[in-house]
Coordinates of C-alpha atoms (C1' of nucleotides) in Angstrom, one line a residue:
Chain A
M1 CA -3.4 -23.7 29.5
A2 CA 0.0 -23.9 28.2
G3 CA -1.4 -26.2 25.4
D4 CA -3.1 -23.7 23.0
G5 CA -0.1 -25.1 20.8
W6 CA 0.7 -21.2 19.2
S7 CA 2.2 -19.1 22.0
A8 CA 6.6 -18.9 21.9
G9 CA 8.9 -21.5 22.9
D10 CA 10.3 -19.6 24.8
G11 CA 9.4 -17.3 28.4
G12 CA 7.8 -14.8 25.9
S13 CA 10.8 -12.5 26.4
S14 CA 10.2 -11.2 22.8
V15 CA 9.8 -8.3 20.8
F16 CA 7.1 -9.4 19.0
G17 CA 4.4 -8.6 21.9
D18 CA 1.1 -9.6 20.0
Q19 CA 2.6 -10.9 17.2
A20 CA 4.3 -13.9 18.5
G21 CA 1.9 -16.5 17.3
S22 CA 2.2 -15.0 13.5
A23 CA 6.2 -15.6 14.4
A24 CA 6.0 -18.9 15.9
L25 CA 3.6 -19.9 12.6
L26 CA 6.3 -18.3 10.0
W27 CA 8.6 -19.6 11.3
G28 CA 8.5 -22.7 13.8
E29 CA 8.7 -25.8 13.2
R30 CA 5.2 -27.9 12.4
G31 CA 5.6 -31.1 13.4
R32 CA 2.4 -32.9 13.8
P33 CA 1.5 -34.7 17.0
S34 CA 1.4 -38.1 16.6
R35 CA -2.3 -38.3 18.9
G36 CA -5.7 -38.1 17.9
P37 CA -6.8 -38.2 14.4
K38 CA -4.6 -37.3 11.8
P39 CA -5.8 -33.8 9.9
A40 CA -7.7 -33.4 7.0
L41 CA -7.0 -30.2 6.1
S42 CA -3.3 -28.6 6.1
L43 CA -1.7 -25.5 6.3
E44 CA -0.6 -25.6 2.8
R45 CA -3.6 -26.0 2.2
I46 CA -5.3 -23.7 3.6
T47 CA -3.1 -20.7 2.4
R48 CA -3.0 -21.6 -0.9
T49 CA -6.8 -21.2 -1.3
A50 CA -6.9 -17.8 0.9
I51 CA -4.0 -16.7 -1.8
A52 CA -6.3 -18.0 -4.8
L53 CA -9.4 -16.1 -3.1
A54 CA -7.9 -12.8 -2.8
D55 CA -5.9 -12.5 -5.9
L56 CA -9.3 -12.8 -7.6
G57 CA -11.3 -10.7 -5.3
G58 CA -9.3 -8.9 -3.3
L59 CA -8.1 -9.3 0.2
G60 CA -11.7 -8.5 1.1
A61 CA -12.8 -11.5 -0.9
V62 CA -11.3 -13.5 2.2
S63 CA -13.1 -14.5 4.3
M64 CA -13.4 -17.5 7.1
Q65 CA -16.5 -18.7 5.8
R66 CA -15.2 -18.2 2.5
V67 CA -11.7 -20.2 2.7
A68 CA -13.7 -23.5 4.9
G69 CA -16.6 -22.9 1.7
E70 CA -14.0 -23.6 -0.8
L71 CA -12.4 -26.2 1.2
D72 CA -15.9 -27.6 2.1
F73 CA -15.2 -27.6 5.3
T74 CA -16.2 -25.5 8.6
K75 CA -15.6 -21.9 9.0
M76 CA -14.1 -23.1 13.1
S77 CA -12.0 -25.5 11.9
L78 CA -9.3 -23.6 10.2
Y79 CA -8.9 -22.0 13.9
R80 CA -7.2 -25.8 15.0
Y81 CA -4.6 -24.2 12.2
V82 CA -4.5 -21.1 12.5
P83 CA -5.0 -18.8 15.3
G84 CA -6.7 -15.6 13.8
K85 CA -7.2 -14.7 10.2
T86 CA -3.8 -11.9 11.1
E87 CA -1.7 -15.0 11.4
L88 CA -3.5 -16.4 7.8
V89 CA -3.1 -12.5 6.4
A90 CA 0.6 -12.7 7.7
L91 CA 1.1 -16.9 5.8
M92 CA -0.8 -15.9 3.0
I93 CA 1.8 -12.8 2.3
D94 CA 4.7 -15.0 2.8
T95 CA 3.3 -18.2 0.8
A96 CA 2.2 -15.2 -2.0
M97 CA 6.7 -13.6 -1.7
G98 CA 7.5 -17.1 -3.3
E99 CA 11.4 -17.5 -3.4
P100 CA 13.2 -14.7 -4.0
P101 CA 15.2 -14.8 -7.6
A102 CA 18.8 -16.3 -7.6
V103 CA 21.8 -13.9 -8.5
A104 CA 24.8 -14.7 -9.2
P105 CA 27.0 -14.0 -6.7
D106 CA 29.9 -12.6 -9.0
A107 CA 26.7 -10.8 -10.4
A108 CA 27.2 -7.0 -11.2
W109 CA 25.0 -5.3 -7.9
R110 CA 23.3 -2.7 -11.3
P111 CA 21.4 -5.6 -13.4
A112 CA 21.1 -7.5 -10.2
L113 CA 19.1 -4.8 -8.6
R114 CA 17.9 -4.5 -11.8
T115 CA 16.4 -8.2 -11.8
W116 CA 15.3 -7.7 -8.8
A117 CA 13.0 -5.1 -8.9
G118 CA 11.0 -6.7 -11.9
E119 CA 10.6 -9.5 -10.6
L120 CA 9.1 -7.9 -7.3
S121 CA 7.2 -5.8 -9.5
A122 CA 5.6 -8.6 -11.0
V123 CA 5.3 -10.3 -7.5
F124 CA 2.8 -7.2 -6.8
R125 CA 1.3 -7.9 -10.0
R126 CA 0.2 -11.4 -10.0
H127 CA -1.0 -10.6 -6.4
P128 CA -2.2 -7.1 -6.0
W129 CA -3.9 -7.6 -2.2
L130 CA -0.2 -8.1 -1.3
L131 CA -0.3 -3.9 -1.0
E132 CA -3.0 -3.5 1.9
A133 CA -2.5 -7.3 3.2
A134 CA 1.8 -6.2 4.1
V135 CA 1.2 -2.9 5.4
G136 CA 1.4 -2.0 8.9
P137 CA 3.3 -3.4 12.0
R138 CA 3.4 -7.3 10.8
V139 CA 6.3 -9.9 11.4
M140 CA 8.3 -11.0 8.1
G141 CA 8.3 -14.5 7.2
P142 CA 11.1 -16.4 6.1
H143 CA 10.4 -16.0 2.4
E144 CA 10.1 -11.3 3.1
L145 CA 14.0 -11.9 5.1
G146 CA 14.7 -13.9 1.5
W147 CA 13.8 -11.2 -0.5
T148 CA 15.6 -8.2 1.4
E149 CA 18.7 -11.2 2.0
C150 CA 19.0 -11.1 -2.5
A151 CA 19.7 -7.5 -2.2
L152 CA 21.5 -7.3 0.1
A153 CA 23.8 -10.0 -1.6
A154 CA 23.7 -8.2 -4.6
L155 CA 25.2 -5.3 -2.7
A156 CA 27.7 -6.6 -0.5
R157 CA 30.7 -5.3 -2.9
T158 CA 29.1 -1.9 -3.5
G159 CA 31.2 -0.3 -0.9
L160 CA 28.4 0.8 0.7
S161 CA 28.1 0.7 4.6
G162 CA 25.6 -1.7 6.2
S163 CA 23.0 0.8 7.0
E164 CA 23.0 2.6 3.4
Q165 CA 23.0 -1.1 1.9
L166 CA 19.6 -1.0 4.2
D167 CA 18.7 1.8 3.3
T168 CA 18.7 1.0 -0.1
V169 CA 16.5 -1.9 -0.5
V170 CA 14.1 0.5 1.4
L171 CA 14.8 3.0 -0.9
V172 CA 14.0 0.6 -4.6
T173 CA 11.5 -1.5 -2.5
G174 CA 9.2 1.6 -1.4
H175 CA 9.4 2.2 -5.7
V176 CA 8.3 -0.9 -7.0
R177 CA 5.4 -0.7 -4.1
G178 CA 4.6 3.0 -5.4
I179 CA 4.2 2.0 -8.9
A180 CA 2.3 -1.5 -8.4
Q181 CA 0.1 0.9 -6.5
I182 CA -0.7 3.0 -9.0
T183 CA -0.8 -0.1 -11.5
A184 CA -3.4 -1.9 -9.6
S185 CA -5.3 1.2 -9.1
M186 CA -6.2 1.2 -13.1
G187 CA -6.6 -2.2 -12.9
V188 CA -10.4 -2.1 -11.6
G189 CA -13.2 0.5 -12.5
S190 CA -15.2 1.5 -16.0
A191 CA -12.0 1.3 -18.5
R192 CA -10.4 -1.6 -17.6
G193 CA -8.1 -3.3 -19.7
T194 CA -7.1 -0.3 -21.7
H195 CA -4.1 0.4 -21.4
P196 CA -3.1 1.4 -17.8
E197 CA -1.5 4.9 -18.0
Q198 CA -4.3 6.2 -20.4
V199 CA -6.9 5.4 -17.5
L200 CA -4.7 7.4 -15.6
S201 CA -4.6 9.9 -17.8
A202 CA -8.7 10.0 -18.2
A203 CA -9.2 10.1 -14.6
L204 CA -7.2 12.7 -14.4
N205 CA -8.1 14.8 -17.2
E206 CA -11.7 14.0 -15.8
L207 CA -11.2 15.7 -12.5
L208 CA -8.8 18.7 -14.8
V209 CA -11.0 19.6 -17.1
G210 CA -12.4 23.4 -16.5
R211 CA -10.0 23.4 -13.3
S212 CA -6.5 23.6 -15.1
D213 CA -6.4 27.0 -13.7
R214 CA -5.8 25.5 -10.1
F215 CA -3.6 22.4 -11.5
P216 CA -1.8 24.4 -14.6
A217 CA 1.4 22.3 -13.6
L218 CA -0.7 19.2 -13.0
T219 CA -2.2 20.3 -16.3
S220 CA 0.3 20.5 -18.6
A221 CA 2.0 17.8 -17.9
V222 CA -1.1 15.2 -18.7
A223 CA -1.0 16.9 -21.5
A224 CA 2.2 16.3 -22.6
G225 CA 2.9 12.9 -20.9
A226 CA -0.4 11.9 -22.9
A227 CA 1.6 10.9 -26.2
E228 CA 3.9 8.4 -25.0
C229 CA 3.2 6.1 -22.3
G230 CA 4.5 2.6 -22.1
R231 CA 3.4 0.1 -19.6
D232 CA 6.2 -0.2 -17.3
Q233 CA 7.7 2.9 -18.0
A234 CA 6.6 4.7 -14.4
L235 CA 8.6 1.8 -13.4
E236 CA 11.6 1.6 -15.5
F237 CA 12.3 5.6 -15.1
G238 CA 12.0 5.4 -11.0
L239 CA 14.7 2.7 -11.3
E240 CA 17.0 4.1 -13.5
R241 CA 17.0 7.3 -11.5
I242 CA 17.9 5.5 -8.4
L243 CA 20.4 2.8 -9.7
D244 CA 22.1 6.5 -11.0
G245 CA 22.2 7.8 -7.6
L246 CA 23.3 4.9 -6.4
E247 CA 26.5 4.3 -9.0
S248 CA 27.0 7.7 -8.6
L249 CA 27.2 7.4 -4.6
I250 CA 29.3 4.5 -5.4
A251 CA 31.5 5.7 -6.9
R252 CA 32.5 8.8 -5.0
R253 CA 33.2 6.0 -2.4
A254 CA 35.6 4.4 -4.6
A255 CA 37.0 7.1 -5.4
D256 CA 37.3 8.2 -2.2
A257 CA 39.0 4.9 -1.0
S258 CA 41.3 4.8 -3.5
P259 CA 41.1 7.3 -5.4
D260 CA 43.6 5.9 -8.5
T261 CA 41.3 3.4 -9.4
A262 CA 38.2 6.0 -9.3
R263 CA 36.9 5.3 -12.6
K264 CA 36.5 1.7 -11.9
A265 CA 33.8 1.3 -9.9
G266 CA 31.5 3.8 -11.7
T267 CA 31.2 5.7 -15.4
D268 CA 32.0 8.8 -13.8
G269 CA 33.3 10.2 -10.8
G270 CA 31.8 13.5 -10.3
D271 CA 31.1 15.4 -8.0
A272 CA 26.8 15.3 -8.9
T273 CA 25.9 16.1 -5.4
T274 CA 26.4 19.8 -4.5
T275 CA 24.0 19.5 -1.9
Chain B
M1 CA -35.2 7.9 -6.9
A2 CA -33.1 10.5 -8.4
G3 CA -33.2 13.2 -5.2
D4 CA -30.6 10.7 -3.4
G5 CA -28.2 13.4 -3.6
W6 CA -25.4 11.4 -4.3
S7 CA -24.9 10.5 -7.6
A8 CA -23.4 12.7 -10.1
G9 CA -24.6 15.8 -11.5
D10 CA -24.2 14.4 -15.4
G11 CA -25.8 11.8 -17.2
G12 CA -23.0 9.3 -15.7
S13 CA -20.8 8.6 -18.3
S14 CA -17.7 9.5 -15.9
V15 CA -14.6 6.5 -15.5
F16 CA -15.4 6.6 -12.0
G17 CA -17.8 4.3 -12.0
D18 CA -18.1 3.2 -8.2
Q19 CA -17.0 6.2 -7.2
A20 CA -19.4 9.0 -8.4
G21 CA -19.7 9.4 -4.8
S22 CA -16.9 10.0 -3.7
A23 CA -16.0 12.1 -6.1
A24 CA -19.0 14.5 -5.3
L25 CA -18.4 14.4 -2.2
L26 CA -14.9 15.4 -2.7
W27 CA -15.2 18.0 -5.3
G28 CA -19.1 18.9 -5.4
E29 CA -20.7 22.1 -4.0
R30 CA -22.2 20.9 -1.0
G31 CA -24.1 23.8 -1.3
R32 CA -27.4 23.2 1.5
P33 CA -30.9 22.9 0.5
S34 CA -32.8 25.2 1.6
R35 CA -35.6 22.8 2.5
G36 CA -36.5 21.3 5.6
P37 CA -34.5 21.8 9.3
K38 CA -30.8 22.9 9.4
P39 CA -28.1 19.8 10.2
A40 CA -26.6 19.5 13.2
L41 CA -23.4 18.1 12.1
S42 CA -21.2 19.0 9.3
L43 CA -19.2 16.8 7.1
E44 CA -16.4 18.5 8.2
R45 CA -17.3 17.2 11.9
I46 CA -17.8 14.0 11.3
T47 CA -14.1 14.0 9.3
R48 CA -12.2 15.9 12.2
T49 CA -13.8 13.6 14.0
A50 CA -13.0 10.4 12.5
I51 CA -9.8 11.5 11.7
A52 CA -9.3 11.8 15.6
L53 CA -9.8 8.6 15.9
A54 CA -7.7 7.5 13.4
D55 CA -4.9 9.0 14.8
L56 CA -5.6 7.0 17.7
G57 CA -6.2 3.4 17.1
G58 CA -5.4 3.5 13.3
L59 CA -7.8 3.1 10.9
G60 CA -9.6 0.2 12.8
A61 CA -10.9 2.4 15.0
V62 CA -13.1 4.4 12.7
S63 CA -16.3 2.7 13.0
M64 CA -20.0 4.5 12.3
Q65 CA -20.7 3.6 15.8
R66 CA -17.9 4.9 17.3
V67 CA -17.7 8.2 14.7
A68 CA -21.6 8.8 16.0
G69 CA -20.8 8.2 19.3
E70 CA -18.1 10.7 19.5
L71 CA -20.6 12.8 18.6
D72 CA -23.2 11.9 20.4
F73 CA -25.3 11.2 17.8
T74 CA -26.7 7.6 15.8
K75 CA -25.0 5.7 13.2
M76 CA -27.3 6.2 11.2
S77 CA -27.4 9.9 11.0
L78 CA -23.8 9.8 9.4
Y79 CA -25.2 8.7 6.2
R80 CA -27.3 11.8 5.9
Y81 CA -23.7 13.0 5.7
V82 CA -22.1 10.8 3.6
P83 CA -22.9 7.3 1.3
G84 CA -20.8 5.4 2.8
K85 CA -17.8 4.4 4.9
T86 CA -16.1 4.2 1.5
E87 CA -16.6 8.4 1.4
L88 CA -16.0 9.6 4.7
V89 CA -12.4 7.4 4.3
A90 CA -11.7 9.1 1.3
L91 CA -12.8 12.3 2.6
M92 CA -10.5 11.5 5.7
I93 CA -8.0 11.1 3.3
D94 CA -7.6 14.5 1.7
T95 CA -8.4 16.5 4.6
A96 CA -5.3 15.0 6.1
M97 CA -3.4 15.3 3.3
G98 CA -3.9 19.4 4.2
E99 CA -3.2 22.1 1.5
P100 CA 0.4 20.8 -0.4
P101 CA 3.5 23.7 1.3
A102 CA 3.5 26.4 -0.2
V103 CA 6.6 26.9 -2.5
A104 CA 8.2 29.5 -3.8
P105 CA 7.6 29.9 -8.3
D106 CA 11.3 30.4 -8.8
A107 CA 12.9 28.1 -6.1
A108 CA 15.5 25.8 -7.7
W109 CA 13.8 21.9 -8.1
R110 CA 16.1 20.1 -5.9
P111 CA 15.7 22.1 -2.5
A112 CA 12.5 22.5 -3.5
L113 CA 11.5 18.5 -3.9
R114 CA 13.9 17.7 -0.6
T115 CA 10.9 20.4 1.1
W116 CA 8.4 18.8 -0.5
A117 CA 8.9 15.1 0.4
G118 CA 10.1 16.3 4.3
E119 CA 6.1 17.4 4.1
L120 CA 4.7 14.9 3.0
S121 CA 6.7 12.5 5.0
A122 CA 5.5 14.7 8.5
V123 CA 2.3 14.5 6.9
F124 CA 2.2 10.5 7.3
R125 CA 3.8 11.0 10.9
R126 CA 1.1 13.0 11.8
H127 CA -1.9 10.4 9.8
P128 CA -0.5 6.8 10.3
W129 CA -3.7 5.7 9.3
L130 CA -2.7 7.5 6.0
L131 CA -1.1 4.5 4.8
E132 CA -3.7 1.9 4.6
A133 CA -6.4 3.9 4.0
A134 CA -4.7 5.8 0.3
V135 CA -3.9 1.7 -1.2
G136 CA -6.2 0.7 -3.2
P137 CA -7.9 2.2 -6.4
R138 CA -9.4 5.4 -5.1
V139 CA -10.3 9.2 -6.5
M140 CA -8.6 11.6 -5.5
G141 CA -9.4 14.8 -4.1
P142 CA -8.7 18.3 -4.0
H143 CA -6.2 18.1 -1.6
E144 CA -4.2 15.4 -2.7
L145 CA -4.3 16.9 -6.4
G146 CA -2.5 19.6 -4.6
W147 CA 0.0 18.4 -3.3
T148 CA 0.9 16.6 -7.1
E149 CA 0.6 20.3 -8.1
C150 CA 2.9 21.4 -6.0
A151 CA 5.5 19.0 -6.7
L152 CA 4.8 18.8 -10.7
A153 CA 5.8 22.4 -10.4
A154 CA 8.5 22.6 -8.5
L155 CA 9.8 20.2 -11.6
A156 CA 8.5 22.5 -14.8
R157 CA 11.8 24.3 -15.6
T158 CA 13.7 21.0 -15.6
G159 CA 13.5 19.8 -19.3
L160 CA 11.9 16.8 -18.1
S161 CA 9.0 15.8 -20.4
G162 CA 5.7 15.5 -19.5
S163 CA 5.4 12.1 -18.1
E164 CA 8.7 12.3 -17.0
Q165 CA 7.6 14.7 -14.0
L166 CA 4.4 12.4 -13.3
D167 CA 7.3 9.6 -13.0
T168 CA 9.4 11.4 -11.0
V169 CA 6.3 12.2 -8.3
V170 CA 5.4 8.9 -8.3
L171 CA 9.3 8.1 -7.2
V172 CA 9.1 10.2 -4.3
T173 CA 6.3 9.5 -3.1
G174 CA 6.8 6.3 -3.5
H175 CA 9.7 6.3 -1.3
V176 CA 8.0 8.4 1.5
R177 CA 5.5 6.2 2.0
G178 CA 8.2 3.4 2.2
I179 CA 9.8 4.9 4.8
A180 CA 6.6 5.9 6.5
Q181 CA 5.7 2.3 6.1
I182 CA 9.0 1.4 7.7
T183 CA 8.3 4.4 10.7
A184 CA 4.8 3.4 11.7
S185 CA 5.4 -0.5 11.9
M186 CA 8.1 0.5 14.3
G187 CA 6.0 2.8 16.4
V188 CA 4.1 0.3 18.1
G189 CA 5.1 -3.2 19.5
S190 CA 6.4 -3.1 23.1
A191 CA 9.4 -1.5 22.8
R192 CA 7.6 1.7 21.7
G193 CA 9.4 4.6 22.5
T194 CA 13.3 3.8 21.8
H195 CA 14.4 4.9 18.9
P196 CA 12.9 3.4 15.9
E197 CA 15.9 1.6 14.0
Q198 CA 16.8 0.0 16.9
V199 CA 13.6 -1.7 17.7
L200 CA 14.3 -3.2 13.6
S201 CA 17.2 -4.1 14.3
A202 CA 16.1 -5.4 17.4
A203 CA 13.9 -7.2 15.4
L204 CA 15.7 -8.8 12.8
N205 CA 18.4 -10.0 15.0
E206 CA 15.3 -11.5 16.8
L207 CA 14.8 -13.7 13.8
L208 CA 18.2 -14.3 12.4
V209 CA 19.6 -15.3 15.8
G210 CA 20.6 -19.1 15.0
R211 CA 20.2 -18.4 11.8
S212 CA 23.1 -15.9 9.7
D213 CA 24.3 -19.2 7.7
R214 CA 21.2 -18.8 6.1
F215 CA 21.1 -14.9 4.9
P216 CA 24.8 -14.1 5.4
A217 CA 24.6 -10.9 3.9
L218 CA 21.5 -9.6 6.2
T219 CA 23.1 -10.2 8.9
S220 CA 26.4 -8.5 8.3
A221 CA 24.8 -5.4 7.0
V222 CA 22.6 -5.5 10.6
A223 CA 25.4 -5.8 12.3
A224 CA 27.5 -3.2 10.4
G225 CA 24.1 -1.0 10.7
A226 CA 23.1 -1.3 14.2
A227 CA 25.9 1.5 15.4
E228 CA 25.1 4.7 13.5
C229 CA 21.7 5.5 12.7
G230 CA 19.7 8.0 12.8
R231 CA 16.6 8.7 13.0
D232 CA 15.0 10.0 9.1
Q233 CA 18.3 8.8 8.1
A234 CA 17.0 6.4 5.3
L235 CA 14.7 9.0 4.3
E236 CA 17.6 10.9 3.2
F237 CA 20.2 8.2 2.3
G238 CA 16.9 7.5 -0.1
L239 CA 15.8 11.1 -0.9
E240 CA 19.3 12.3 -1.6
R241 CA 20.0 8.9 -3.9
I242 CA 16.5 10.3 -6.4
L243 CA 18.0 13.4 -6.2
D244 CA 21.3 12.6 -7.8
G245 CA 20.1 10.4 -10.4
L246 CA 17.4 13.1 -11.4
E247 CA 19.9 15.7 -12.0
S248 CA 22.0 13.5 -13.6
L249 CA 19.9 12.9 -16.0
I250 CA 18.8 16.6 -15.7
A251 CA 21.6 17.4 -17.0
R252 CA 22.2 15.0 -19.5
R253 CA 19.0 16.6 -20.9
A254 CA 20.3 20.0 -20.6
A255 CA 23.6 18.8 -22.2
D256 CA 21.8 17.4 -25.7
A257 CA 19.6 20.0 -25.9
S258 CA 21.7 23.6 -26.1
P259 CA 26.3 21.2 -25.7
D260 CA 27.5 24.9 -25.0
T261 CA 25.5 25.2 -21.7
A262 CA 25.7 21.7 -20.4
R263 CA 27.2 22.8 -17.7
K264 CA 24.8 25.4 -16.2
A265 CA 21.7 23.0 -15.3
G266 CA 23.7 20.1 -13.8
T267 CA 27.2 20.6 -12.0
D268 CA 28.2 17.4 -14.0
G269 CA 26.8 16.2 -17.7
G270 CA 29.1 12.5 -17.6
D271 CA 27.4 10.0 -19.0
A272 CA 26.5 8.4 -15.8
T273 CA 24.3 5.7 -16.9
T274 CA 25.5 3.6 -19.8
T275 CA 22.3 1.0 -20.1
Chain C
dC1 C1' -8.8 -51.7 26.7
dA2 C1' -8.4 -47.3 29.2
dG3 C1' -8.2 -42.6 28.4
dA4 C1' -5.6 -39.0 26.6
dA5 C1' -4.6 -35.8 23.3
dC6 C1' -6.4 -34.7 18.8
dA7 C1' -10.0 -32.7 14.6
dG8 C1' -13.6 -31.5 13.2
dT9 C1' -19.2 -28.9 13.6
dG10 C1' -22.9 -26.1 15.8
dT11 C1' -24.1 -22.8 18.9
dC12 C1' -23.5 -18.8 20.3
dC13 C1' -21.9 -13.5 20.6
dA14 C1' -20.7 -8.6 19.7
dT15 C1' -19.3 -5.6 15.9
dT16 C1' -19.4 -4.5 11.4
dG17 C1' -21.9 -1.5 6.9
dG18 C1' -25.8 -0.6 5.5
dA19 C1' -31.2 -0.8 3.8
dT20 C1' -36.1 1.0 5.0
dA21 C1' -39.4 3.5 7.5
dC22 C1' -41.0 6.2 10.4
dA23 C1' -41.3 10.6 13.7
dG24 C1' -40.3 15.7 13.6
dT25 C1' -38.6 20.2 11.7
dT26 C1' -39.1 23.7 8.2
dT27 C1' -39.7 26.3 4.0
dT28 C1' -42.6 27.1 0.8
dC29 C1' -46.8 26.8 -2.8
dT30 C1' -51.8 28.0 -2.9
Chain D
dA1 C1' -53.1 31.0 7.2
dG2 C1' -53.0 26.4 5.8
dA3 C1' -51.1 21.9 3.3
dA4 C1' -48.3 19.7 1.0
dA5 C1' -43.3 19.0 0.0
dA6 C1' -38.3 18.2 1.8
dC7 C1' -35.2 17.7 4.9
dT8 C1' -33.6 15.4 9.2
dG9 C1' -32.4 11.9 13.2
dT10 C1' -34.1 8.0 15.0
dA11 C1' -35.6 2.9 16.1
dT12 C1' -35.5 -1.1 13.4
dC13 C1' -33.5 -4.9 10.7
dC14 C1' -30.7 -7.7 8.3
dA15 C1' -25.9 -10.3 6.0
dA16 C1' -21.5 -11.1 7.2
dT17 C1' -17.7 -11.1 10.1
dG18 C1' -14.2 -12.6 13.7
dG19 C1' -13.8 -15.1 17.9
dA20 C1' -15.0 -18.3 22.1
dC21 C1' -16.9 -22.4 23.9
dA22 C1' -18.7 -26.8 24.6
dC23 C1' -19.7 -30.8 22.2
dT24 C1' -18.7 -35.7 19.1
dG25 C1' -16.0 -38.9 17.3
dT26 C1' -11.3 -40.5 16.1
dT27 C1' -6.6 -41.8 17.0
dC28 C1' -2.4 -43.4 19.0
dT29 C1' 0.0 -44.5 24.1
dG30 C1' 0.5 -46.9 28.3

DNA sequence: CAGAACAGTGTCCATTGGATACAGTTTTCT
DNA sequence: AGAAAACTGTATCCAATGGACACTGTTCTG
């Protein structure tokens, strides 16, 4: 009854209703009980194997049988370490995220946030299955929370309010994810290996041929943009726009706070947003 | 052999390798052959039923058996209309997206893009399963392409290049998706019904209790931001930042093109981005 | 040393997406 | 009219999935 080892320690009045198992695995102490035979497997080994499988064949290639087979064990033996596949995926996510990048505490917020976004993008490029795995309601693990912490630390001295800082992290994350989404979409298919944006243009062109009257703006945009396209151009473009918008807001805030030092925080204190 | 009805009409030299079936279903003419009994089902009915199931119980609640059972048919009868579940999901996506919002051709780009983002957000709120369904490589349907077209039309006269316009659409879409992601994450769980951001704060607080030394920036940001938080505040905040950044770029472009009319396109021609 | 706590396995089950073969219906061709 | 072809819906079968449960064997503690 109470010895399943997965239930949370407290009485259960947690906001994580069904996901207490994930929370316990992600955050709990995993002290091995000192009775019975030593486990031949480990959570780390299982998780790493599952991640390796997902890196190769996507999240669909991760099944209990395959993970167990890769380790020369039976499927059910995994359930001694993990209460279910959902929890295994949660572990995979947090392990694959890895340690957040170290930021110098005195670094300026803009380059810090830029490298943060770049590192996050690299993580998504290394583990494209994170895009399909980290959707829907789930419990954040220590690494995932660490990434958020890292970005918030960069924004601590910007004058933004707490919720604005959180919203900023959400904004940048959403952009990086969106780009990773498209990049992953182009990494498969018949034209694997060519420049990704060319594949996108090719796919769009194939759809647009004979339909340019229905999609005139798309047609002209694709035609005009097909010439110059680099790999991470979309990521850079969006990121610069976001950072520009943030800088404008931060400068405005600084100007409101102390008008005499308005030109110090940002390069420009203009009222760029006359909504 | 050649009469399966799902293969593309042409020889098959398409960039959609495995997804020719989706492309044919999404874009092809679905003229009914005039031999044999009339179909008792229709693609539209199947798709609508599947969407209704997904709206209620998520994408996981959509199985061929359930859809067929809902229609009082056998599972295999659906395969007369849809080559596989992948294609059914593709149809669900494009149907759920619906018609893009109509924009006046002479509307200013900023309000147009803002309402576009709001409508997109509403779609994601109506069909949260779109977030998990529309990941990974897939074929865009006419409605999805129509949404892109709609946004590009708003950006046509901004002076942005074709790829910049496309990158802008990707940027805004990524933000809206990111917000919808978080909103959907909070729509479930034990505290369903309360204000979503309060649930997020509660979950974060539960994780942060006793660990504020490990996540100082997060702790203070959550503490400072817990007071004032509205429903769509995160969406609005990020959107305004993006639009600010875009406005800055557009104004700079206009200034470069014709310095005398610099103050016309944007409110400010300052060099806000000294990368 | 005896029993409790533990690890790994074998077996079973419901459900999933899908292939295939078949019976019944409707239209077209001879 | 009659026959063959094309089409619809169904029944049956299959591999793979996540997971429950009972079981054997191992190891540490009282």
